[in-house]
Amino acid sequence: MNAHLVLRIGPWSLRLRPRTVVVSSLLVAAALALAVVNLSTGDFPVPFPDVLRSLFGSASDGTAYVVRELRLPRVAVAMLVGAALGISGAIFQSLTRNPLGSPDFIGLTVGAATGALVVMLLLGGSGLSVAAGALIGCLITFGVIYLLAFRRGAQPVRLVLMGIGVSTMLAAFDTLLIVRAKLEEAMEAQRWLIGSVNTSTMVEVALIGGALLVLLPPLVRYGRELEMLSLGDEAAIAHGIRAERSRLVLAVISVTLAAVATAVAGPIAFVALAAPQLASRLTRAPGANIGAAAAMGAFLLTASDWIGRRVLPLDLPVGVVTAALGGLYLTWLLAGEWRRGRQLL
Amino acid sequence: MDNRLGARELTLAYDGAPVVDDLHLDIADGSFTVIVGPNACGKSTLLKALARVLKPRSGSVLLDGAAIASYPTREVARRLGLLPQSPLVPPGIVVEDLVARGRFAHQRLLRQWSTEDAAAVADAMRLTQVTDLASRYVDELSGGQRQRVWLAMVLAQQTSIMLLDEPTTFLDLAHQIDVLDICAELHEGGRTIVAVLHDLNQACRYATNLVVMRGGVVVAQGPPADVMTADLVNDVFGVPCLVIPDPATGTPLVVPVDRSRRALLPQ
Ligand SMILES: Nc1ncnc2c1ncn2[C@@H]1O[C@H](COP(=O)(O)OP(=O)(O)O)[C@@H](O)[C@H]1O
Ligand SMILES: [Mg+2]
């Protein structure tokens, strides 16, 4: 059940947990399958073989246009944003030792939203500058939270409570911005706040894909240190880890992913919270389960997009679906922890 | 060299006033050094500084002739291991995985599990008798079992110096003896052990070198037979007592005397 598989080639060795590999692969496969479904369905149905043909470049122009230009960006953004949120949540929950310590709970997503609204409503920007605003808003919020609660070891309860406080203040400010805005602008802002991949383009695919690609190497390196940090700072340092630096690097990776994801798709609720936990339930492995959380995030968001588009009668933004499912999940989580006699806060 | 590990003019503090002040200490190679002293006198703080977990306010810790701060963190972890007073159990981890984490300082991204890693973990688990617990969840173990698992983890690190902060606290008598016997075995195998203990009689039995602290300074140091006197115990712990030879080992045995029987004390 907990056995490892060790691959050795010469002096090199990798240690894998077969169950984790299988679970992650199945999740990726399920996400890809749903992605193909999403590519094939819509006002202009495209049969599966034609979807594959358009992707690999031998379909008729019209079909290829629908699949590649109209649908692919949305599907790709859903998967990549889901993966980014899954990773981000896995890191933060492990650093804070709290299932609620995910970016959407400690105020980072709201910070990103405020940044985006400031650009949209006060500076009159659109498109990429909104994304930049979200990024900056998220990073500033993180800076504040880091200084207040994160040094000297993340203190989970303080962090979550602080996050709730920061979120509430920022949300009030967001409301103020919207109330003061012109009607169309306010509607546009409100739409952004729901979180959606409906209007994604290849620019967004490149942004989120690029962020994942750039952050992958440090993630692989520091992911191993994350496991050691869960022994407490003293033990981690005694095993050769520079705890403070390691924690800062991991937090910055996590925040950047959450920030870019929010910049690209708006504040999508609950994926960062739920994906890591559902993933580790399936892998039954200790630690952050970063890879499995990424796969679970991609699957959850792709599935939510499918539900929003196909299962419900109208084309709902994916943020509405994740918020509804996430609310159920949170209730279930809190009830479960409460029954087990543990307190999250 | 006779002392691979030592402290020079070491002053340690958290935020406010120094907890340990201008401390000198040499840990003799191959010794079983036991640190005793009242609560909050700075034992854990000293141990953390010796393991480079806490940065000194002034002075330095020397390891193999150089300031410990001048080593890469990982290099320190290959020479010296620390079992903190209260390490955290990662949720959902099983015994074997926790012990395996002791190998971190010897591993690389692309050398995640060498044959030495496997051997070190198996040896550590055998020595601490946790092999049978390998696939049990650590947070479901008894205190005694869990402490042996932590010892196994430090042991898997394969350092010749091991610092153990209160390895026996919260264990019943049988498990205390268990853990101390493992330490003694490690010591006989050539390791240098530095442990913080509370029971003075156990300290006297197992230590080759006893370090007595009070208020952040070392008040006495040496073989237990020379150090452990009734005056010292009264002085440091404020407990009047008799010190007699331990009938089992001949080492000093501290017999506290309560208020109503003070008359028994020699004047
Ligand atoms: N992390 C910390 N932050 C601030 N003060 C601390 C910390 N750890 C210990 N202290 C203080 O330092 C003093 C010595 O503590 P410690 O070394 O743990 O004592 P001992 O291990 O001898 O019982 C105590 O007064 C304690 O309150
Ligand atoms: Mg202590």
XYZ file of C-alpha atoms and ligand atoms in Angstrom:
640
model
C 0.000 0.000 0.000
C 2.764 2.395 0.914
C 5.476 0.637 -0.994
C 7.867 2.540 -3.186
C 9.246 1.772 -6.564
C 12.908 2.650 -6.991
C 14.263 3.217 -10.468
C 18.021 3.003 -10.734
C 20.218 3.890 -13.698
C 23.898 3.940 -12.841
C 24.458 6.367 -9.966
C 20.995 7.872 -10.364
C 17.852 6.796 -8.639
C 14.248 7.926 -8.468
C 11.859 6.874 -5.753
C 8.230 6.760 -6.777
C 5.028 5.669 -5.161
C 3.175 3.536 -7.717
C -0.213 4.478 -6.335
C 0.533 8.181 -6.741
C 1.755 7.671 -10.297
C -1.354 5.672 -11.215
C -3.777 8.135 -9.598
C -2.120 11.134 -11.245
C -2.059 9.455 -14.648
C -5.723 8.514 -14.416
C -6.637 12.075 -13.446
C -4.681 13.506 -16.363
C -6.300 10.990 -18.695
C -9.760 11.899 -17.403
C -9.024 15.603 -17.782
C -7.788 15.079 -21.354
C -10.846 12.999 -22.227
C -13.171 15.699 -20.911
C -11.125 18.270 -22.783
C -11.739 16.395 -26.036
C -15.449 16.300 -25.191
C -15.376 20.051 -24.614
C -13.568 20.536 -27.925
C -16.105 18.488 -29.803
C -19.365 19.842 -28.417
C -21.021 23.216 -28.870
C -23.181 25.041 -31.415
C -21.121 23.403 -34.130
C -20.555 19.764 -33.101
C -17.296 18.222 -34.265
C -16.946 14.417 -34.174
C -14.058 13.086 -32.025
C -11.895 11.942 -34.970
C -12.167 15.419 -36.497
C -11.202 17.010 -33.169
C -8.018 14.967 -33.116
C -7.405 15.672 -36.793
C -7.797 19.426 -36.252
C -5.412 19.345 -33.319
C -2.741 17.558 -35.287
C -3.277 19.592 -38.395
C -5.152 17.696 -41.116
C -8.787 18.798 -40.832
C -10.745 21.079 -43.120
C -10.196 24.772 -42.495
C -13.603 25.404 -40.988
C -13.422 22.568 -38.506
C -9.861 23.380 -37.601
C -10.837 26.993 -36.995
C -13.662 26.052 -34.633
C -11.568 23.567 -32.696
C -8.232 25.347 -32.604
C -9.164 29.003 -32.569
C -12.541 29.057 -30.834
C -12.465 26.160 -28.398
C -8.878 25.138 -27.718
C -7.846 28.270 -25.786
C -10.745 27.872 -23.391
C -10.079 24.184 -22.849
C -6.340 24.676 -22.444
C -6.747 27.581 -20.030
C -9.147 25.527 -17.916
C -6.647 22.694 -17.612
C -3.611 24.872 -16.980
C -5.361 27.183 -14.515
C -6.715 24.122 -12.704
C -3.215 22.638 -12.476
C -1.741 25.936 -11.262
C -4.405 26.310 -8.573
C -3.929 22.703 -7.476
C -0.175 23.205 -7.062
C -0.618 26.539 -5.350
C -3.081 25.117 -2.839
C -0.969 22.030 -2.181
C 2.062 24.139 -1.307
C 0.183 26.573 0.900
C -1.785 23.958 2.788
C 1.411 22.093 3.522
C 3.316 25.217 4.578
C 0.511 26.318 6.883
C -0.370 22.784 8.071
C -3.981 23.697 7.637
C -6.525 22.498 5.083
C -7.939 26.021 4.997
C -4.551 27.584 4.312
C -5.152 27.862 0.597
C -4.671 31.006 -1.483
C -8.398 31.712 -1.777
C -8.762 31.614 1.999
C -5.846 33.748 3.023
C -6.876 36.697 0.901
C -4.587 36.290 -2.102
C -7.351 35.792 -4.621
C -9.225 38.798 -3.319
C -6.001 40.785 -3.531
C -5.700 39.793 -7.172
C -9.313 40.775 -7.785
C -8.749 44.190 -6.233
C -5.711 44.707 -8.445
C -7.736 43.816 -11.520
C -10.649 46.081 -10.534
C -8.329 49.017 -9.904
C -6.975 48.638 -13.433
C -10.417 48.115 -14.982
C -12.350 50.788 -13.135
C -9.859 53.423 -12.015
C -7.213 53.249 -14.724
C -9.550 52.259 -17.549
C -7.344 49.397 -18.692
C -8.383 46.136 -20.311
C -6.967 42.825 -21.495
C -3.384 42.243 -20.479
C -3.218 45.249 -18.193
C -6.046 43.752 -16.140
C -4.001 40.580 -15.824
C -1.009 42.636 -14.747
C -3.177 44.405 -12.173
C -4.313 41.070 -10.762
C -0.744 39.875 -10.544
C 0.446 42.976 -8.745
C -2.548 43.014 -6.390
C -1.904 39.406 -5.427
C 1.805 39.935 -4.832
C 1.231 43.045 -2.704
C -1.326 41.208 -0.599
C 1.125 38.373 -0.128
C 3.850 40.809 0.911
C 1.593 42.195 3.615
C 0.539 38.755 4.829
C 4.114 37.467 4.788
C 5.366 40.329 6.912
C 2.488 40.029 9.345
C 2.148 36.308 9.797
C 4.519 34.199 7.807
C 8.016 34.751 9.090
C 9.261 32.633 11.988
C 7.273 29.728 10.763
C 3.805 29.941 9.344
C 1.365 30.200 12.191
C -1.680 28.617 10.647
C -4.497 30.077 12.668
C -3.031 33.551 12.603
C -2.576 33.276 8.869
C -6.114 32.134 8.133
C -7.679 34.706 10.469
C -5.486 37.412 9.005
C -6.492 36.263 5.531
C -10.157 36.512 6.434
C -9.600 40.032 7.765
C -7.647 41.138 4.699
C -10.215 39.544 2.365
C -13.082 41.315 4.060
C -11.398 44.695 3.824
C -10.421 44.217 0.209
C -13.864 42.893 -0.708
C -15.427 46.001 0.804
C -13.068 48.123 -1.267
C -13.980 46.106 -4.395
C -17.666 46.761 -3.752
C -16.945 50.452 -3.384
C -15.127 50.465 -6.726
C -18.017 48.723 -8.443
C -20.694 50.911 -6.890
C -18.909 54.020 -8.070
C -18.333 52.738 -11.599
C -20.471 53.315 -14.708
C -23.065 50.651 -15.372
C -21.381 48.827 -18.278
C -18.036 48.949 -16.562
C -19.562 47.654 -13.373
C -21.141 44.758 -15.247
C -17.854 43.972 -16.953
C -16.084 44.003 -13.575
C -18.760 41.835 -12.016
C -18.394 39.351 -14.839
C -14.632 39.240 -14.280
C -15.178 38.633 -10.583
C -17.079 35.416 -11.206
C -14.113 33.728 -12.836
C -14.472 32.312 -16.284
C -12.592 30.812 -19.195
C -15.289 31.632 -21.768
C -13.341 34.369 -23.477
C -9.849 32.940 -23.118
C -7.416 33.398 -25.983
C -4.024 31.995 -26.884
C -2.427 34.924 -25.034
C -3.851 33.589 -21.797
C -2.766 30.068 -22.655
C 0.770 31.369 -23.147
C 0.698 33.312 -19.871
C -0.393 30.474 -17.637
C 1.551 27.844 -19.585
C 4.671 29.992 -19.421
C 4.308 30.518 -15.674
C 3.988 26.767 -15.103
C 6.968 26.050 -17.319
C 9.217 28.621 -15.657
C 8.251 27.550 -12.142
C 8.572 23.836 -12.752
C 12.332 23.511 -12.049
C 12.283 25.370 -8.708
C 9.124 23.486 -7.848
C 10.808 20.127 -8.364
C 13.801 21.216 -6.305
C 11.960 22.845 -3.427
C 9.095 20.357 -3.397
C 11.422 17.913 -1.629
C 12.237 20.525 0.972
C 8.534 21.119 1.537
C 8.278 17.534 2.781
C 11.073 18.180 5.260
C 9.561 21.457 6.455
C 6.536 19.513 7.647
C 8.729 18.086 10.436
C 8.973 21.548 11.960
C 11.696 24.125 11.408
C 14.132 22.714 13.942
C 14.147 19.219 12.500
C 14.199 20.581 8.948
C 17.239 22.754 9.621
C 18.959 19.879 11.399
C 18.527 17.853 8.215
C 20.224 20.453 6.103
C 17.461 22.795 4.997
C 17.550 26.554 5.191
C 14.021 26.726 6.452
C 13.268 30.428 6.175
C 14.581 30.736 2.632
C 12.984 27.504 1.555
C 9.609 28.595 2.879
C 9.847 31.961 1.162
C 10.745 30.406 -2.208
C 7.880 27.924 -1.931
C 5.439 30.622 -0.925
C 6.508 32.812 -3.835
C 6.047 29.927 -6.285
C 2.613 29.243 -4.855
C 1.564 32.892 -4.861
C 2.812 33.467 -8.402
C 0.814 30.517 -9.681
C -2.329 31.662 -7.894
C -1.755 35.202 -9.156
C -1.252 34.239 -12.799
C -4.195 31.841 -12.650
C -6.409 34.614 -11.292
C -5.018 37.120 -13.773
C -5.916 34.772 -16.610
C -9.296 33.413 -15.525
C -10.511 35.631 -12.712
C -10.937 34.507 -9.127
C -11.982 30.868 -9.467
C -13.102 29.644 -6.088
C -12.305 26.450 -4.209
C -10.119 24.581 -6.694
C -6.955 25.487 -4.761
C -8.696 24.409 -1.567
C -10.212 21.138 -2.714
C -7.822 19.742 -5.346
C -4.893 18.965 -3.000
C -7.134 17.352 -0.409
C -9.053 15.219 -2.877
C -5.742 14.235 -4.470
C -4.174 13.071 -1.215
C -7.321 11.153 -0.336
C -6.800 9.189 -3.537
C -3.019 8.777 -3.355
C -3.038 8.136 0.405
C 0.482 9.540 0.407
C 1.792 11.886 3.084
C 3.059 15.309 2.126
C 1.845 17.912 -0.313
C 1.239 15.569 -3.271
C 2.014 18.406 -5.657
C 1.867 16.371 -8.864
C -1.401 14.674 -8.010
C -2.881 18.007 -6.866
C -1.993 19.549 -10.223
C -3.670 16.676 -12.063
C -6.717 16.904 -9.794
C -6.942 20.668 -10.319
C -6.819 20.257 -14.092
C -9.494 17.594 -13.899
C -11.755 19.588 -11.560
C -11.672 22.733 -13.637
C -12.143 20.894 -16.931
C -15.051 18.993 -15.408
C -16.560 22.178 -13.995
C -16.307 23.820 -17.391
C -18.028 20.832 -18.955
C -20.797 20.971 -16.340
C -21.207 24.709 -16.852
C -21.481 24.327 -20.600
C -23.232 21.037 -21.150
C -25.032 19.744 -18.114
C -26.763 22.956 -17.155
C -29.116 24.578 -19.640
C -27.145 27.813 -20.041
C -23.465 28.429 -20.671
C -22.445 29.214 -17.083
C -18.988 30.595 -16.282
C -16.820 27.958 -14.681
C -16.418 30.097 -11.547
C -20.105 29.666 -10.728
C -19.818 25.903 -10.945
C -16.680 25.672 -8.799
C -18.210 28.015 -6.220
C -21.323 25.846 -5.961
C -19.392 22.558 -5.800
C -16.803 24.118 -3.512
C -19.406 25.326 -1.047
C -20.664 21.768 -0.720
C -17.110 20.515 -0.335
C -16.269 23.026 2.376
C -19.371 22.132 4.366
C -18.477 18.474 4.090
C -14.861 19.157 5.099
C -15.785 21.210 8.141
C -18.414 18.713 9.247
C -15.929 15.852 8.881
C -13.175 17.578 10.838
C -15.669 18.540 13.491
C -16.900 14.959 13.826
C -13.330 13.776 14.174
C -12.937 16.268 17.002
C -10.422 18.459 15.215
C -10.693 22.168 14.849
C -9.525 24.003 11.795
C -9.573 27.393 13.442
C 41.228 16.106 17.764
C 39.627 15.262 21.063
C 36.683 17.579 20.781
C 34.974 17.822 17.450
C 32.157 19.899 18.896
C 32.377 22.805 21.303
C 31.124 26.256 22.190
C 33.171 29.404 22.700
C 31.901 32.528 24.484
C 28.478 31.481 23.321
C 25.661 33.913 24.024
C 22.192 32.886 22.889
C 18.981 34.862 22.940
C 15.567 34.943 21.318
C 14.107 38.428 21.421
C 15.042 39.780 24.806
C 17.708 39.116 27.382
C 20.270 36.348 26.781
C 19.121 32.836 27.664
C 22.627 31.435 27.560
C 25.461 33.741 28.510
C 29.133 33.448 27.581
C 29.169 29.667 27.675
C 32.206 27.475 27.110
C 31.753 23.804 26.496
C 33.697 20.953 24.960
C 31.979 17.757 23.943
C 34.599 15.015 24.205
C 34.617 12.677 21.210
C 33.022 9.362 21.945
C 31.487 10.663 25.161
C 27.943 10.178 26.346
C 27.355 13.711 27.543
C 24.206 14.330 29.522
C 22.966 17.862 30.165
C 20.809 18.384 33.250
C 19.344 21.500 34.807
C 16.083 23.018 35.948
C 13.314 23.853 33.472
C 13.951 26.882 31.288
C 17.663 27.055 32.135
C 18.567 26.973 28.461
C 19.278 23.305 27.743
C 17.213 23.130 24.563
C 18.494 26.520 23.497
C 22.078 25.309 23.863
C 21.359 22.122 21.935
C 19.754 24.106 19.115
C 22.812 26.320 18.866
C 25.120 23.290 18.837
C 23.116 21.965 15.886
C 23.118 25.356 14.155
C 19.363 25.633 14.355
C 19.692 28.811 16.408
C 22.136 31.528 15.412
C 24.231 32.794 18.344
C 23.939 36.413 19.354
C 27.683 36.310 19.899
C 30.421 33.753 20.223
C 30.492 30.591 18.169
C 30.032 26.878 17.961
C 33.016 24.980 16.645
C 32.669 21.813 14.608
C 35.814 20.002 13.505
C 37.920 23.056 14.110
C 35.857 25.581 12.150
C 32.922 27.790 13.050
C 29.766 25.797 12.406
C 28.297 28.812 10.606
C 30.958 28.483 7.919
C 29.696 25.079 6.749
C 26.998 24.514 4.142
C 23.808 23.506 6.017
C 23.806 20.078 4.464
C 27.383 19.403 5.461
C 26.479 20.068 9.095
C 23.602 17.633 8.722
C 25.990 14.918 7.578
C 28.187 15.318 10.642
C 25.705 16.003 13.398
C 22.099 15.035 14.014
C 19.510 16.623 16.287
C 16.322 15.234 17.749
C 14.353 18.346 18.797
C 12.312 18.367 21.980
C 9.018 18.349 20.103
C 9.287 17.535 16.410
C 6.077 17.558 14.375
C 4.615 14.407 12.861
C 3.593 15.096 9.250
C -0.033 14.008 8.872
C -0.634 10.596 7.361
C 2.976 9.422 7.357
C 3.993 5.840 8.100
C 7.003 4.811 10.153
C 9.197 3.730 7.270
C 8.650 6.986 5.383
C 9.455 9.097 8.420
C 12.673 7.196 9.074
C 13.536 7.524 5.376
C 13.378 11.304 5.687
C 16.443 11.039 7.887
C 18.388 10.434 4.689
C 17.641 13.836 3.198
C 21.109 15.292 3.707
C 22.627 12.402 1.763
C 20.257 12.571 -1.178
C 20.088 14.533 -4.400
C 17.288 15.278 -6.809
C 18.512 12.522 -9.109
C 19.875 10.318 -6.360
C 16.738 9.851 -4.343
C 17.344 6.387 -3.003
C 20.820 4.879 -3.147
C 21.530 1.417 -1.798
C 23.209 3.142 1.154
C 19.948 4.952 1.882
C 18.059 1.676 1.958
C 20.679 0.040 4.176
C 20.864 2.995 6.596
C 17.097 3.039 7.058
C 16.903 -0.724 7.573
C 19.758 -0.620 10.105
C 18.264 2.306 11.996
C 14.908 0.578 12.227
C 16.432 -2.660 13.401
C 18.532 -0.995 16.096
C 15.550 0.879 17.484
C 13.259 -2.142 17.085
C 10.695 -0.430 14.900
C 11.049 -2.741 11.898
C 7.745 -4.407 12.758
C 6.031 -1.018 12.842
C 7.253 -0.084 9.337
C 3.836 0.410 7.761
C 2.023 1.801 10.823
C 0.887 5.430 10.897
C 3.171 7.425 13.164
C 0.345 9.439 14.696
C -1.318 6.213 15.843
C 1.720 4.942 17.791
C 2.210 5.014 21.542
C 4.627 7.586 22.988
C 7.340 4.988 23.500
C 7.056 3.617 19.977
C 7.008 7.078 18.501
C 10.129 8.132 20.359
C 11.947 5.091 19.013
C 10.830 6.070 15.517
C 12.242 9.574 15.946
C 15.484 8.043 17.183
C 15.532 5.822 14.113
C 15.140 8.873 11.911
C 18.114 10.621 13.497
C 20.045 7.378 13.352
C 19.354 6.994 9.635
C 21.115 10.309 9.180
C 24.312 8.391 10.078
C 26.094 11.179 11.861
C 28.840 10.460 14.340
C 27.482 13.098 16.730
C 23.855 12.906 17.903
C 22.105 15.574 19.972
C 18.936 14.374 21.694
C 16.623 16.790 23.496
C 14.696 15.022 26.257
C 14.384 11.695 24.456
C 12.793 10.064 27.528
C 10.314 12.701 28.681
C 6.685 11.502 28.743
C 7.704 7.839 28.532
C 6.955 5.274 31.213
C 9.882 3.721 33.041
C 10.256 0.704 30.779
C 10.320 2.868 27.668
C 12.744 5.323 29.255
C 15.162 2.463 29.881
C 14.522 1.213 26.326
C 15.507 4.520 24.795
C 18.497 5.023 27.080
C 19.754 1.519 26.342
C 19.581 2.264 22.633
C 21.583 5.427 23.261
C 24.123 3.455 25.294
C 24.421 0.946 22.471
C 25.028 3.746 19.981
C 27.607 5.214 22.317
C 29.395 1.881 22.610
C 29.368 1.690 18.832
C 31.546 4.809 18.814
C 29.088 7.660 18.470
C 29.215 10.826 20.481
C 25.875 11.315 22.231
C 24.678 14.535 23.822
C 21.329 14.155 25.567
C 19.175 16.355 27.778
C 17.658 14.253 30.570
C 15.565 15.073 33.612
C 16.128 12.047 35.783
C 19.406 12.672 37.646
C 19.890 9.023 38.522
C 19.531 7.913 34.927
C 21.859 10.733 33.945
C 24.469 9.470 36.393
C 24.094 5.912 35.190
C 24.447 6.513 31.503
C 26.622 9.609 31.224
C 30.360 9.518 30.859
C 30.285 13.289 31.151
C 27.685 15.244 33.052
C 26.996 18.916 32.311
C 24.956 20.741 34.930
C 23.347 24.022 33.878
C 21.550 26.729 35.749
C 20.320 30.041 34.404
C 22.132 29.721 31.109
C 25.569 28.855 32.476
C 27.387 25.586 33.101
C 27.857 25.253 36.861
C 29.586 21.890 36.914
C 30.965 19.417 34.446
C 32.758 16.096 34.588
C 32.272 12.410 35.377
C 29.022 11.928 37.330
C 30.858 10.516 40.361
C 32.811 13.766 40.701
C 30.019 16.169 39.857
C 26.882 14.861 41.499
C 26.971 15.932 45.131
C 24.206 16.745 47.582
C 25.355 20.358 47.701
C 25.173 20.707 43.949
C 21.655 19.300 43.741
C 20.533 21.560 46.553
C 22.215 24.487 44.877
C 20.913 23.936 41.355
C 17.502 22.394 41.931
C 16.820 23.682 45.426
C 16.117 20.172 46.662
C 17.834 18.863 49.792
C 18.984 15.307 49.225
C 21.297 12.489 50.056
C 23.662 11.142 47.436
C 24.548 7.481 47.941
C 26.135 4.869 45.678
C 23.606 3.267 43.360
C 23.314 -0.353 44.585
C 23.084 -1.590 40.991
C 25.888 0.357 39.336
C 27.848 2.211 41.982
C 27.124 5.535 40.244
C 25.737 8.401 42.359
C 22.114 7.947 43.393
C 20.233 11.074 44.342
C 17.666 10.571 47.091
C 15.557 13.695 47.595
C 14.516 14.378 51.138
C 11.157 15.964 51.799
C 10.514 18.656 54.343
C 9.362 16.496 57.232
C 12.526 14.430 57.131
C 15.128 17.186 56.919
C 16.491 15.964 60.247
C 17.907 12.934 58.449
C 20.289 15.102 56.454
C 23.883 15.189 57.595
C 24.726 18.670 58.842
N 11.312 30.079 20.618
C 11.485 30.833 21.727
N 11.200 32.145 21.712
C 11.387 32.912 22.812
N 11.831 32.442 23.977
C 12.132 31.132 24.075
C 11.980 30.263 22.948
N 12.341 29.019 23.328
C 12.720 29.110 24.626
N 12.594 30.373 25.073
C 12.932 30.838 26.423
O 14.292 30.578 26.668
C 14.476 30.087 27.971
C 15.193 28.755 27.930
O 14.362 27.816 27.283
P 14.831 26.334 26.942
O 16.186 26.394 26.345
O 13.766 25.713 26.155
O 14.913 25.706 28.402
P 15.055 24.189 28.829
O 15.191 23.346 27.627
O 16.278 24.185 29.692
O 13.856 23.858 29.655
C 13.101 30.003 28.620
O 12.943 31.117 29.452
C 12.156 30.061 27.467
O 10.990 30.730 27.837
Mg 13.972 21.931 26.807
